[in-house]
Amino acid sequence: MDPSIDPMSGRPVLTPELAQEIAQDIGRITGFNVLITDPAAVVIGCGDLERVGTVHEASLEVVRTGRPATHTAQQAGRMRGVRPGMSLPITVGEEVIGTVCLTGVPAEVHRFGLVVRRQTEILLEEEALLRSRLLHERAVDDFVRDIALYDPEVVDAGAVDARAVELGLAPGLARAAVLLEVSQADEGAAAVSRITVLRTVREVFRDRQDVAGVQAAGRYVVLAATHGERTAPGRLADACGHLLSLLYDRHGLDGRMAVGEPGAGTTGMHHSYRDAATALRTGPAVFPGDRVFTAADLRIPHLLGAAPRQARARFADAVLGELPGQPDWPTLRETLIGWAEGGFHLVRVAERLHIHRNTLLYRLEKIGKLSGRQVREPAQAIEMYLACLTDILQESATQGKVR
């Protein structure tokens, strides 16, 4: 629990650190020596550091009555630790939590007394609000990490659901995990704070049941509620594209994003996160020109990537044979992928690859001769298609793009 927030009432607490900061700030503004005490009249903040820790006797009565009091030189001389000036109660709600005192001629400081008191209370409230927001942000970050790292053998799903409720979330609502990775577009540019990035993220993902937090440096997680219009295919992907544009235009950040399939509860959201994480790793290899990847579009690469690396390598070698050793292998691989994804239709595939129909026929014939396989036989073509995707994943792994 933050030391400036009372754990029982949730109200701000006047800590010595905060009291000293407020005393110095108000002293600079007014030109008076300012002193702040706790409810026991012990000085916890003062422009004159020698008075910190001493008792300001006049504050005892101010705390008891909740009313301001002035002290002439003669009155101050009869009390312990008191100088001429004015003492005012600091109240939060109806509770007096300390006093703020100004040293000076009572007639002069009286004009500033109420202003100083109110300014002190405002600073105290703002500090408590800031710290409360930081605590909330920390709780959100912890929650998204709990979802990312969830292990049913170690953590009870009910405990994570309870934390969701504490954050005002409905744990049973289906959510899709959205992952964002960002980096500076210009290496010489000033760093952008996580709060700034999150503010932009929450501008786009602003549903009351959305939750967005930081997982690691440069990596953010949104658990986006999927209801209403968001159930439409591609709607979240469109939102991701819009967010990436905002991050670049406003903050000079490059980024890429991935969207998992929706899931309800702790287990469902964790599965969505794992799918999104895999899509963020494999997507750039399979779709190198894209910046937004969806798990739904990467199910086959996901499945292939789940196989052990050695098994993937043996499969690709067995099916592709000497093809990867050809100088024009990238072109032949692109042709095989287009052939399968275009439904083995000559005209449609030629248009998809932006080549003439005769060029496509030439390539297919060349692939068949080099591999010894019937490329126009769907079953064998699908096998080669899967081997091509495996080869892409293997290639990316070698280059360090897929971990």
Short mmCIF file of C-alpha atoms in Angstrom, two decimals:
data_model
loop_
_atom_site.label_atom_id
_atom_site.label_comp_id
_atom_site.label_asym_id
_atom_site.label_seq_id
_atom_site.Cartn_x
_atom_site.Cartn_y
_atom_site.Cartn_z
CA MET A 1 0.00 0.00 0.00
CA ASP A 2 1.28 3.46 -0.88
CA PRO A 3 2.41 5.35 2.27
CA SER A 4 0.43 8.49 1.29
CA ILE A 5 -2.89 6.60 1.09
CA ASP A 6 -4.68 5.34 4.20
CA PRO A 7 -5.36 1.59 3.63
CA MET A 8 -8.63 1.71 5.58
CA SER A 9 -10.25 4.94 4.38
CA GLY A 10 -8.46 5.44 1.07
CA ARG A 11 -7.83 9.07 2.09
CA PRO A 12 -4.49 10.85 1.64
CA VAL A 13 -1.99 10.70 4.52
CA LEU A 14 0.38 13.57 5.25
CA THR A 15 3.79 11.88 5.12
CA PRO A 16 6.98 13.72 6.18
CA GLU A 17 8.30 13.60 2.60
CA LEU A 18 5.12 15.12 1.21
CA ALA A 19 4.88 17.66 4.03
CA GLN A 20 8.44 18.87 3.41
CA GLU A 21 7.77 19.20 -0.32
CA ILE A 22 4.57 21.18 0.27
CA ALA A 23 6.19 23.45 2.88
CA GLN A 24 9.01 24.33 0.50
CA ASP A 25 6.69 24.89 -2.47
CA ILE A 26 4.31 27.18 -0.57
CA GLY A 27 7.19 28.98 1.08
CA ARG A 28 8.63 29.84 -2.33
CA ILE A 29 5.24 31.07 -3.55
CA THR A 30 4.33 33.25 -0.53
CA GLY A 31 7.74 34.31 0.74
CA PHE A 32 6.81 33.22 4.29
CA ASN A 33 8.41 30.48 6.32
CA VAL A 34 5.89 27.63 6.24
CA LEU A 35 5.62 24.86 8.81
CA ILE A 36 3.51 21.70 8.65
CA THR A 37 2.69 19.40 11.55
CA ASP A 38 1.04 16.02 11.99
CA PRO A 39 -2.08 15.60 14.23
CA ALA A 40 0.20 15.32 17.30
CA ALA A 41 1.64 18.79 16.56
CA VAL A 42 5.05 17.37 15.63
CA VAL A 43 6.70 19.36 12.83
CA ILE A 44 7.13 17.13 9.75
CA GLY A 45 7.81 19.79 7.13
CA CYS A 46 9.41 23.21 7.36
CA GLY A 47 11.56 25.67 5.45
CA ASP A 48 13.72 25.80 8.59
CA LEU A 49 14.96 22.21 8.78
CA GLU A 50 16.08 22.64 12.41
CA ARG A 51 12.42 22.77 13.47
CA VAL A 52 11.55 19.41 11.91
CA GLY A 53 10.83 16.88 14.65
CA THR A 54 10.03 19.53 17.30
CA VAL A 55 6.61 20.14 18.84
CA HIS A 56 4.50 23.12 17.75
CA GLU A 57 2.30 23.51 20.79
CA ALA A 58 -0.21 25.92 19.24
CA SER A 59 -1.16 23.26 16.68
CA LEU A 60 -2.59 21.01 19.40
CA GLU A 61 -5.53 23.35 19.93
CA VAL A 62 -5.96 23.92 16.19
CA VAL A 63 -6.18 20.15 15.60
CA ARG A 64 -8.62 19.75 18.50
CA THR A 65 -10.99 22.52 17.45
CA GLY A 66 -10.47 22.46 13.69
CA ARG A 67 -10.30 26.28 13.72
CA PRO A 68 -7.43 28.61 12.68
CA ALA A 69 -5.54 30.57 15.32
CA THR A 70 -3.11 33.52 15.29
CA HIS A 71 -0.22 34.00 17.70
CA THR A 72 1.32 37.32 18.62
CA ALA A 73 4.92 37.50 19.79
CA GLN A 74 3.69 37.61 23.39
CA GLN A 75 1.39 34.57 22.95
CA ALA A 76 4.03 32.62 21.05
CA GLY A 77 6.53 33.21 23.84
CA ARG A 78 4.31 31.31 26.29
CA MET A 79 4.14 28.18 24.06
CA ARG A 80 6.71 25.58 23.12
CA GLY A 81 8.14 25.74 19.59
CA VAL A 82 5.82 28.55 18.47
CA ARG A 83 6.71 31.78 16.67
CA PRO A 84 4.45 34.73 15.79
CA GLY A 85 2.14 33.94 12.91
CA MET A 86 -0.91 31.85 12.11
CA SER A 87 -1.81 28.14 12.32
CA LEU A 88 -4.58 26.56 10.22
CA PRO A 89 -6.04 23.04 10.20
CA ILE A 90 -5.48 20.79 7.18
CA THR A 91 -8.66 18.81 6.63
CA VAL A 92 -9.54 15.90 4.40
CA GLY A 93 -13.26 15.35 4.42
CA GLU A 94 -14.18 16.17 8.02
CA GLU A 95 -10.92 14.92 9.53
CA VAL A 96 -8.06 17.19 10.59
CA ILE A 97 -4.85 15.45 9.53
CA GLY A 98 -2.39 18.19 10.52
CA THR A 99 -1.75 21.92 10.46
CA VAL A 100 -0.05 24.45 8.22
CA CYS A 101 1.54 27.44 9.93
CA LEU A 102 2.94 30.72 8.59
CA THR A 103 5.59 32.64 10.49
CA GLY A 104 5.23 36.43 10.49
CA VAL A 105 3.25 39.33 11.86
CA PRO A 106 -0.31 37.98 12.39
CA ALA A 107 -1.94 40.93 10.61
CA GLU A 108 0.21 40.26 7.52
CA VAL A 109 0.01 36.48 7.34
CA HIS A 110 -3.74 36.44 8.05
CA ARG A 111 -4.42 37.70 4.50
CA PHE A 112 -2.65 34.63 3.10
CA GLY A 113 -3.82 32.09 5.65
CA LEU A 114 -6.92 30.69 3.97
CA VAL A 115 -5.23 30.66 0.56
CA VAL A 116 -2.24 28.76 1.95
CA ARG A 117 -4.50 26.29 3.73
CA ARG A 118 -6.50 25.57 0.60
CA GLN A 119 -3.36 25.32 -1.52
CA THR A 120 -1.93 22.83 0.95
CA GLU A 121 -5.07 20.69 0.78
CA ILE A 122 -5.09 20.85 -3.02
CA LEU A 123 -1.44 19.76 -3.23
CA LEU A 124 -2.14 16.94 -0.81
CA GLU A 125 -5.16 15.76 -2.76
CA GLU A 126 -3.32 15.96 -6.09
CA GLU A 127 -0.38 14.00 -4.72
CA ALA A 128 -2.69 11.33 -3.34
CA LEU A 129 -4.59 11.17 -6.65
CA LEU A 130 -1.35 10.79 -8.61
CA ARG A 131 -0.12 8.03 -6.34
CA SER A 132 -3.49 6.31 -6.52
CA ARG A 133 -3.34 6.38 -10.31
CA LEU A 134 0.17 4.96 -10.24
CA LEU A 135 -1.04 2.15 -8.00
CA HIS A 136 -3.87 1.46 -10.43
CA GLU A 137 -1.46 1.40 -13.38
CA ARG A 138 0.76 -1.01 -11.49
CA ALA A 139 -2.24 -3.25 -10.77
CA VAL A 140 -3.22 -3.21 -14.47
CA ASP A 141 0.33 -4.11 -15.54
CA ASP A 142 0.39 -6.96 -13.02
CA PHE A 143 -2.96 -8.23 -14.30
CA VAL A 144 -1.95 -8.37 -17.97
CA ARG A 145 1.28 -10.13 -16.96
CA ASP A 146 -0.77 -12.62 -14.93
CA ILE A 147 -2.78 -13.39 -18.07
CA ALA A 148 0.35 -13.68 -20.22
CA LEU A 149 2.17 -15.98 -17.79
CA TYR A 150 -0.83 -17.90 -16.50
CA ASP A 151 -0.09 -21.52 -15.57
CA PRO A 152 -3.05 -23.53 -14.19
CA GLU A 153 -0.62 -25.81 -12.35
CA VAL A 154 0.71 -22.86 -10.35
CA VAL A 155 -2.03 -20.20 -10.19
CA ASP A 156 -5.72 -20.57 -9.42
CA ALA A 157 -7.81 -19.04 -12.20
CA GLY A 158 -10.29 -17.81 -9.60
CA ALA A 159 -7.62 -15.63 -8.03
CA VAL A 160 -6.89 -13.96 -11.36
CA ASP A 161 -10.62 -13.51 -12.00
CA ALA A 162 -10.89 -11.81 -8.61
CA ARG A 163 -8.18 -9.34 -9.60
CA ALA A 164 -10.15 -8.58 -12.76
CA VAL A 165 -13.19 -7.75 -10.66
CA GLU A 166 -11.06 -5.42 -8.49
CA LEU A 167 -10.15 -3.55 -11.67
CA GLY A 168 -13.83 -3.19 -12.59
CA LEU A 169 -13.74 -5.88 -15.29
CA ALA A 170 -16.31 -8.58 -15.98
CA PRO A 171 -14.17 -11.76 -15.93
CA GLY A 172 -16.67 -13.80 -17.95
CA LEU A 173 -16.69 -11.40 -20.91
CA ALA A 174 -14.86 -12.63 -24.01
CA ARG A 175 -11.74 -10.63 -24.81
CA ALA A 176 -9.14 -10.77 -27.57
CA ALA A 177 -5.52 -10.23 -26.64
CA VAL A 178 -3.90 -7.50 -28.74
CA LEU A 179 -0.11 -7.23 -28.60
CA LEU A 180 1.84 -4.12 -29.57
CA GLU A 181 5.59 -3.82 -30.05
CA VAL A 182 7.04 -0.35 -30.69
CA SER A 183 10.45 1.16 -31.35
CA GLN A 184 11.75 4.59 -32.30
CA ALA A 185 11.50 5.23 -36.03
CA ASP A 186 14.44 7.64 -35.67
CA GLU A 187 17.21 6.32 -33.41
CA GLY A 188 18.20 9.87 -32.49
CA ALA A 189 14.71 10.88 -31.35
CA ALA A 190 13.83 11.39 -27.70
CA ALA A 191 12.36 8.42 -25.89
CA VAL A 192 8.58 8.30 -25.51
CA SER A 193 7.25 7.46 -22.05
CA ARG A 194 5.08 4.42 -21.45
CA ILE A 195 2.32 6.70 -20.09
CA THR A 196 2.28 8.61 -23.39
CA VAL A 197 2.05 5.40 -25.41
CA LEU A 198 -0.69 4.01 -23.15
CA ARG A 199 -2.69 7.23 -23.47
CA THR A 200 -2.76 6.79 -27.25
CA VAL A 201 -3.50 3.07 -26.96
CA ARG A 202 -6.47 3.77 -24.69
CA GLU A 203 -7.74 6.42 -27.06
CA VAL A 204 -8.28 3.68 -29.64
CA PHE A 205 -9.20 0.84 -27.27
CA ARG A 206 -11.54 2.87 -25.11
CA ASP A 207 -14.34 0.42 -24.29
CA ARG A 208 -15.06 0.39 -20.55
CA GLN A 209 -14.24 -3.33 -20.48
CA ASP A 210 -10.91 -2.95 -22.31
CA VAL A 211 -7.74 -3.11 -20.24
CA ALA A 212 -4.32 -2.03 -21.51
CA GLY A 213 -1.00 -2.37 -19.72
CA VAL A 214 2.75 -2.71 -20.13
CA GLN A 215 4.25 -6.18 -20.33
CA ALA A 216 7.88 -5.20 -20.93
CA ALA A 217 9.89 -2.34 -22.39
CA GLY A 218 8.38 -1.51 -25.78
CA ARG A 219 5.73 -4.22 -25.47
CA TYR A 220 2.09 -3.52 -24.55
CA VAL A 221 -0.94 -5.77 -24.08
CA VAL A 222 -4.59 -4.89 -24.62
CA LEU A 223 -7.32 -7.27 -23.53
CA ALA A 224 -10.05 -5.95 -25.82
CA ALA A 225 -13.66 -6.78 -25.02
CA THR A 226 -15.35 -8.41 -28.02
CA HIS A 227 -18.99 -7.48 -28.12
CA GLY A 228 -21.22 -5.47 -30.39
CA GLU A 229 -19.51 -4.25 -33.55
CA ARG A 230 -16.19 -5.71 -32.45
CA THR A 231 -17.41 -9.22 -33.21
CA ALA A 232 -17.20 -8.39 -36.93
CA PRO A 233 -14.17 -10.03 -38.57
CA GLY A 234 -11.33 -7.60 -39.09
CA ARG A 235 -12.71 -4.86 -36.83
CA LEU A 236 -9.95 -5.22 -34.24
CA ALA A 237 -7.34 -5.46 -37.00
CA ASP A 238 -8.63 -2.16 -38.40
CA ALA A 239 -8.32 -0.58 -34.95
CA CYS A 240 -4.73 -1.82 -34.77
CA GLY A 241 -3.89 -0.23 -38.10
CA HIS A 242 -5.36 3.07 -36.90
CA LEU A 243 -3.36 2.90 -33.66
CA LEU A 244 -0.09 2.26 -35.48
CA SER A 245 -0.71 5.31 -37.65
CA LEU A 246 -1.36 7.48 -34.58
CA LEU A 247 1.78 6.23 -32.82
CA TYR A 248 3.90 7.09 -35.84
CA ASP A 249 2.32 10.48 -36.56
CA ARG A 250 2.26 11.68 -32.94
CA HIS A 251 5.28 10.03 -31.36
CA GLY A 252 7.54 8.88 -34.19
CA LEU A 253 7.13 5.22 -33.23
CA ASP A 254 7.28 2.24 -35.56
CA GLY A 255 5.29 -0.76 -34.47
CA ARG A 256 3.61 -4.00 -35.29
CA MET A 257 0.61 -5.67 -33.71
CA ALA A 258 -1.09 -9.04 -33.44
CA VAL A 259 -4.61 -10.07 -32.50
CA GLY A 260 -5.54 -13.36 -30.84
CA GLU A 261 -8.85 -15.20 -31.06
CA PRO A 262 -11.32 -14.07 -28.35
CA GLY A 263 -11.52 -16.09 -25.14
CA ALA A 264 -13.46 -15.76 -21.89
CA GLY A 265 -12.08 -16.00 -18.38
CA THR A 266 -8.46 -16.33 -17.34
CA THR A 267 -7.83 -19.47 -19.40
CA GLY A 268 -9.50 -18.09 -22.52
CA MET A 269 -7.63 -14.78 -22.36
CA HIS A 270 -4.34 -16.62 -21.80
CA HIS A 271 -4.93 -18.76 -24.90
CA SER A 272 -5.75 -15.59 -26.83
CA TYR A 273 -2.51 -14.05 -25.62
CA ARG A 274 -0.47 -17.10 -26.64
CA ASP A 275 -2.06 -17.04 -30.11
CA ALA A 276 -1.32 -13.34 -30.48
CA ALA A 277 2.28 -13.81 -29.31
CA THR A 278 2.80 -16.57 -31.87
CA ALA A 279 1.22 -14.42 -34.59
CA LEU A 280 3.57 -11.57 -33.69
CA ARG A 281 6.56 -13.90 -34.10
CA THR A 282 5.54 -15.79 -37.23
CA GLY A 283 3.54 -13.07 -39.00
CA PRO A 284 6.49 -10.97 -40.23
CA ALA A 285 8.05 -14.09 -41.78
CA VAL A 286 4.92 -15.16 -43.64
CA PHE A 287 3.60 -11.68 -44.46
CA PRO A 288 6.77 -9.51 -44.49
CA GLY A 289 5.02 -6.39 -45.79
CA ASP A 290 2.31 -6.30 -43.11
CA ARG A 291 2.26 -4.62 -39.70
CA VAL A 292 -0.91 -6.18 -38.27
CA PHE A 293 -1.26 -9.94 -37.90
CA THR A 294 -4.20 -12.03 -36.77
CA ALA A 295 -4.02 -15.49 -35.29
CA ALA A 296 -6.91 -16.55 -37.51
CA ASP A 297 -4.80 -15.91 -40.63
CA LEU A 298 -1.77 -17.75 -39.26
CA ARG A 299 -3.20 -21.02 -38.01
CA ILE A 300 -1.24 -23.18 -40.43
CA PRO A 301 2.14 -21.45 -39.81
CA HIS A 302 1.31 -21.61 -36.10
CA LEU A 303 0.77 -25.35 -36.32
CA LEU A 304 3.94 -25.86 -38.34
CA GLY A 305 5.91 -23.67 -35.96
CA ALA A 306 4.77 -25.79 -33.01
CA ALA A 307 6.60 -28.81 -34.42
CA PRO A 308 10.21 -29.40 -33.27
CA ARG A 309 12.73 -27.63 -35.48
CA GLN A 310 14.45 -30.83 -36.57
CA ALA A 311 11.13 -32.41 -37.55
CA ARG A 312 10.26 -29.32 -39.61
CA ALA A 313 13.62 -29.46 -41.35
CA ARG A 314 13.24 -33.16 -42.24
CA PHE A 315 9.75 -32.55 -43.61
CA ALA A 316 10.87 -29.64 -45.81
CA ASP A 317 13.92 -31.54 -47.08
CA ALA A 318 11.88 -34.63 -47.90
CA VAL A 319 9.20 -32.75 -49.83
CA LEU A 320 11.20 -29.99 -51.53
CA GLY A 321 14.33 -31.97 -52.33
CA GLU A 322 16.77 -29.89 -54.40
CA LEU A 323 14.40 -27.00 -55.03
CA PRO A 324 15.76 -24.74 -52.25
CA GLY A 325 19.19 -24.95 -53.84
CA GLN A 326 18.01 -23.38 -57.11
CA PRO A 327 19.08 -19.75 -57.79
CA ASP A 328 15.44 -18.76 -58.39
CA TRP A 329 14.08 -20.64 -55.34
CA PRO A 330 12.39 -17.53 -53.80
CA THR A 331 10.41 -17.11 -57.03
CA LEU A 332 9.54 -20.80 -57.23
CA ARG A 333 8.49 -20.82 -53.57
CA GLU A 334 6.28 -17.79 -54.11
CA THR A 335 4.71 -19.60 -57.07
CA LEU A 336 3.95 -22.73 -55.03
CA ILE A 337 2.38 -20.69 -52.25
CA GLY A 338 0.31 -18.67 -54.71
CA TRP A 339 -0.72 -21.86 -56.52
CA ALA A 340 -2.22 -23.34 -53.34
CA GLU A 341 -3.74 -20.15 -51.93
CA GLY A 342 -5.22 -19.33 -55.34
CA GLY A 343 -7.16 -22.60 -55.39
CA PHE A 344 -5.06 -24.23 -58.20
CA HIS A 345 -6.84 -22.05 -60.74
CA LEU A 346 -4.48 -20.93 -63.52
CA VAL A 347 -6.07 -17.59 -64.34
CA ARG A 348 -6.74 -16.64 -60.72
CA VAL A 349 -3.23 -17.60 -59.58
CA ALA A 350 -1.58 -15.76 -62.50
CA GLU A 351 -3.48 -12.61 -61.55
CA ARG A 352 -2.55 -13.10 -57.91
CA LEU A 353 1.15 -13.34 -58.80
CA HIS A 354 0.92 -10.58 -61.41
CA ILE A 355 2.38 -12.81 -64.14
CA HIS A 356 1.18 -14.13 -67.50
CA ARG A 357 -0.63 -17.47 -67.57
CA ASN A 358 2.12 -18.96 -69.75
CA THR A 359 4.75 -17.84 -67.24
CA LEU A 360 2.85 -19.66 -64.50
CA LEU A 361 2.65 -22.83 -66.62
CA TYR A 362 6.41 -22.63 -67.26
CA ARG A 363 7.18 -22.33 -63.55
CA LEU A 364 4.88 -25.18 -62.57
CA GLU A 365 6.46 -27.42 -65.18
CA LYS A 366 9.94 -26.50 -63.94
CA ILE A 367 8.97 -27.23 -60.33
CA GLY A 368 7.54 -30.58 -61.35
CA LYS A 369 10.71 -31.61 -63.21
CA LEU A 370 13.05 -30.54 -60.42
CA SER A 371 11.01 -32.12 -57.62
CA GLY A 372 9.60 -35.17 -59.38
CA ARG A 373 6.15 -34.33 -57.99
CA GLN A 374 2.79 -33.77 -59.64
CA VAL A 375 2.35 -30.09 -58.86
CA ARG A 376 -1.09 -29.94 -60.43
CA GLU A 377 -2.29 -32.77 -58.21
CA PRO A 378 -3.94 -30.96 -55.23
CA ALA A 379 -2.78 -33.40 -52.55
CA GLN A 380 0.87 -33.15 -53.62
CA ALA A 381 0.58 -29.39 -54.18
CA ILE A 382 -0.75 -28.90 -50.64
CA GLU A 383 2.13 -30.93 -49.27
CA MET A 384 4.57 -28.69 -51.14
CA TYR A 385 2.69 -25.61 -49.93
CA LEU A 386 3.15 -26.67 -46.31
CA ALA A 387 6.81 -27.42 -46.99
CA CYS A 388 7.25 -23.91 -48.43
CA LEU A 389 5.76 -22.33 -45.32
CA THR A 390 8.03 -24.50 -43.19
CA ASP A 391 11.02 -23.32 -45.23
CA ILE A 392 10.04 -19.70 -44.60
CA LEU A 393 9.85 -20.32 -40.86
CA GLN A 394 13.19 -22.10 -40.91
CA GLU A 395 14.76 -19.26 -42.85
CA SER A 396 13.38 -16.65 -40.46
CA ALA A 397 14.55 -18.64 -37.44
CA THR A 398 18.07 -18.71 -38.89
CA GLN A 399 17.95 -14.93 -39.34
CA GLY A 400 16.70 -14.46 -35.76
CA LYS A 401 13.23 -13.20 -36.70
CA VAL A 402 11.41 -16.15 -35.17
CA ARG A 403 12.43 -17.26 -31.70
#
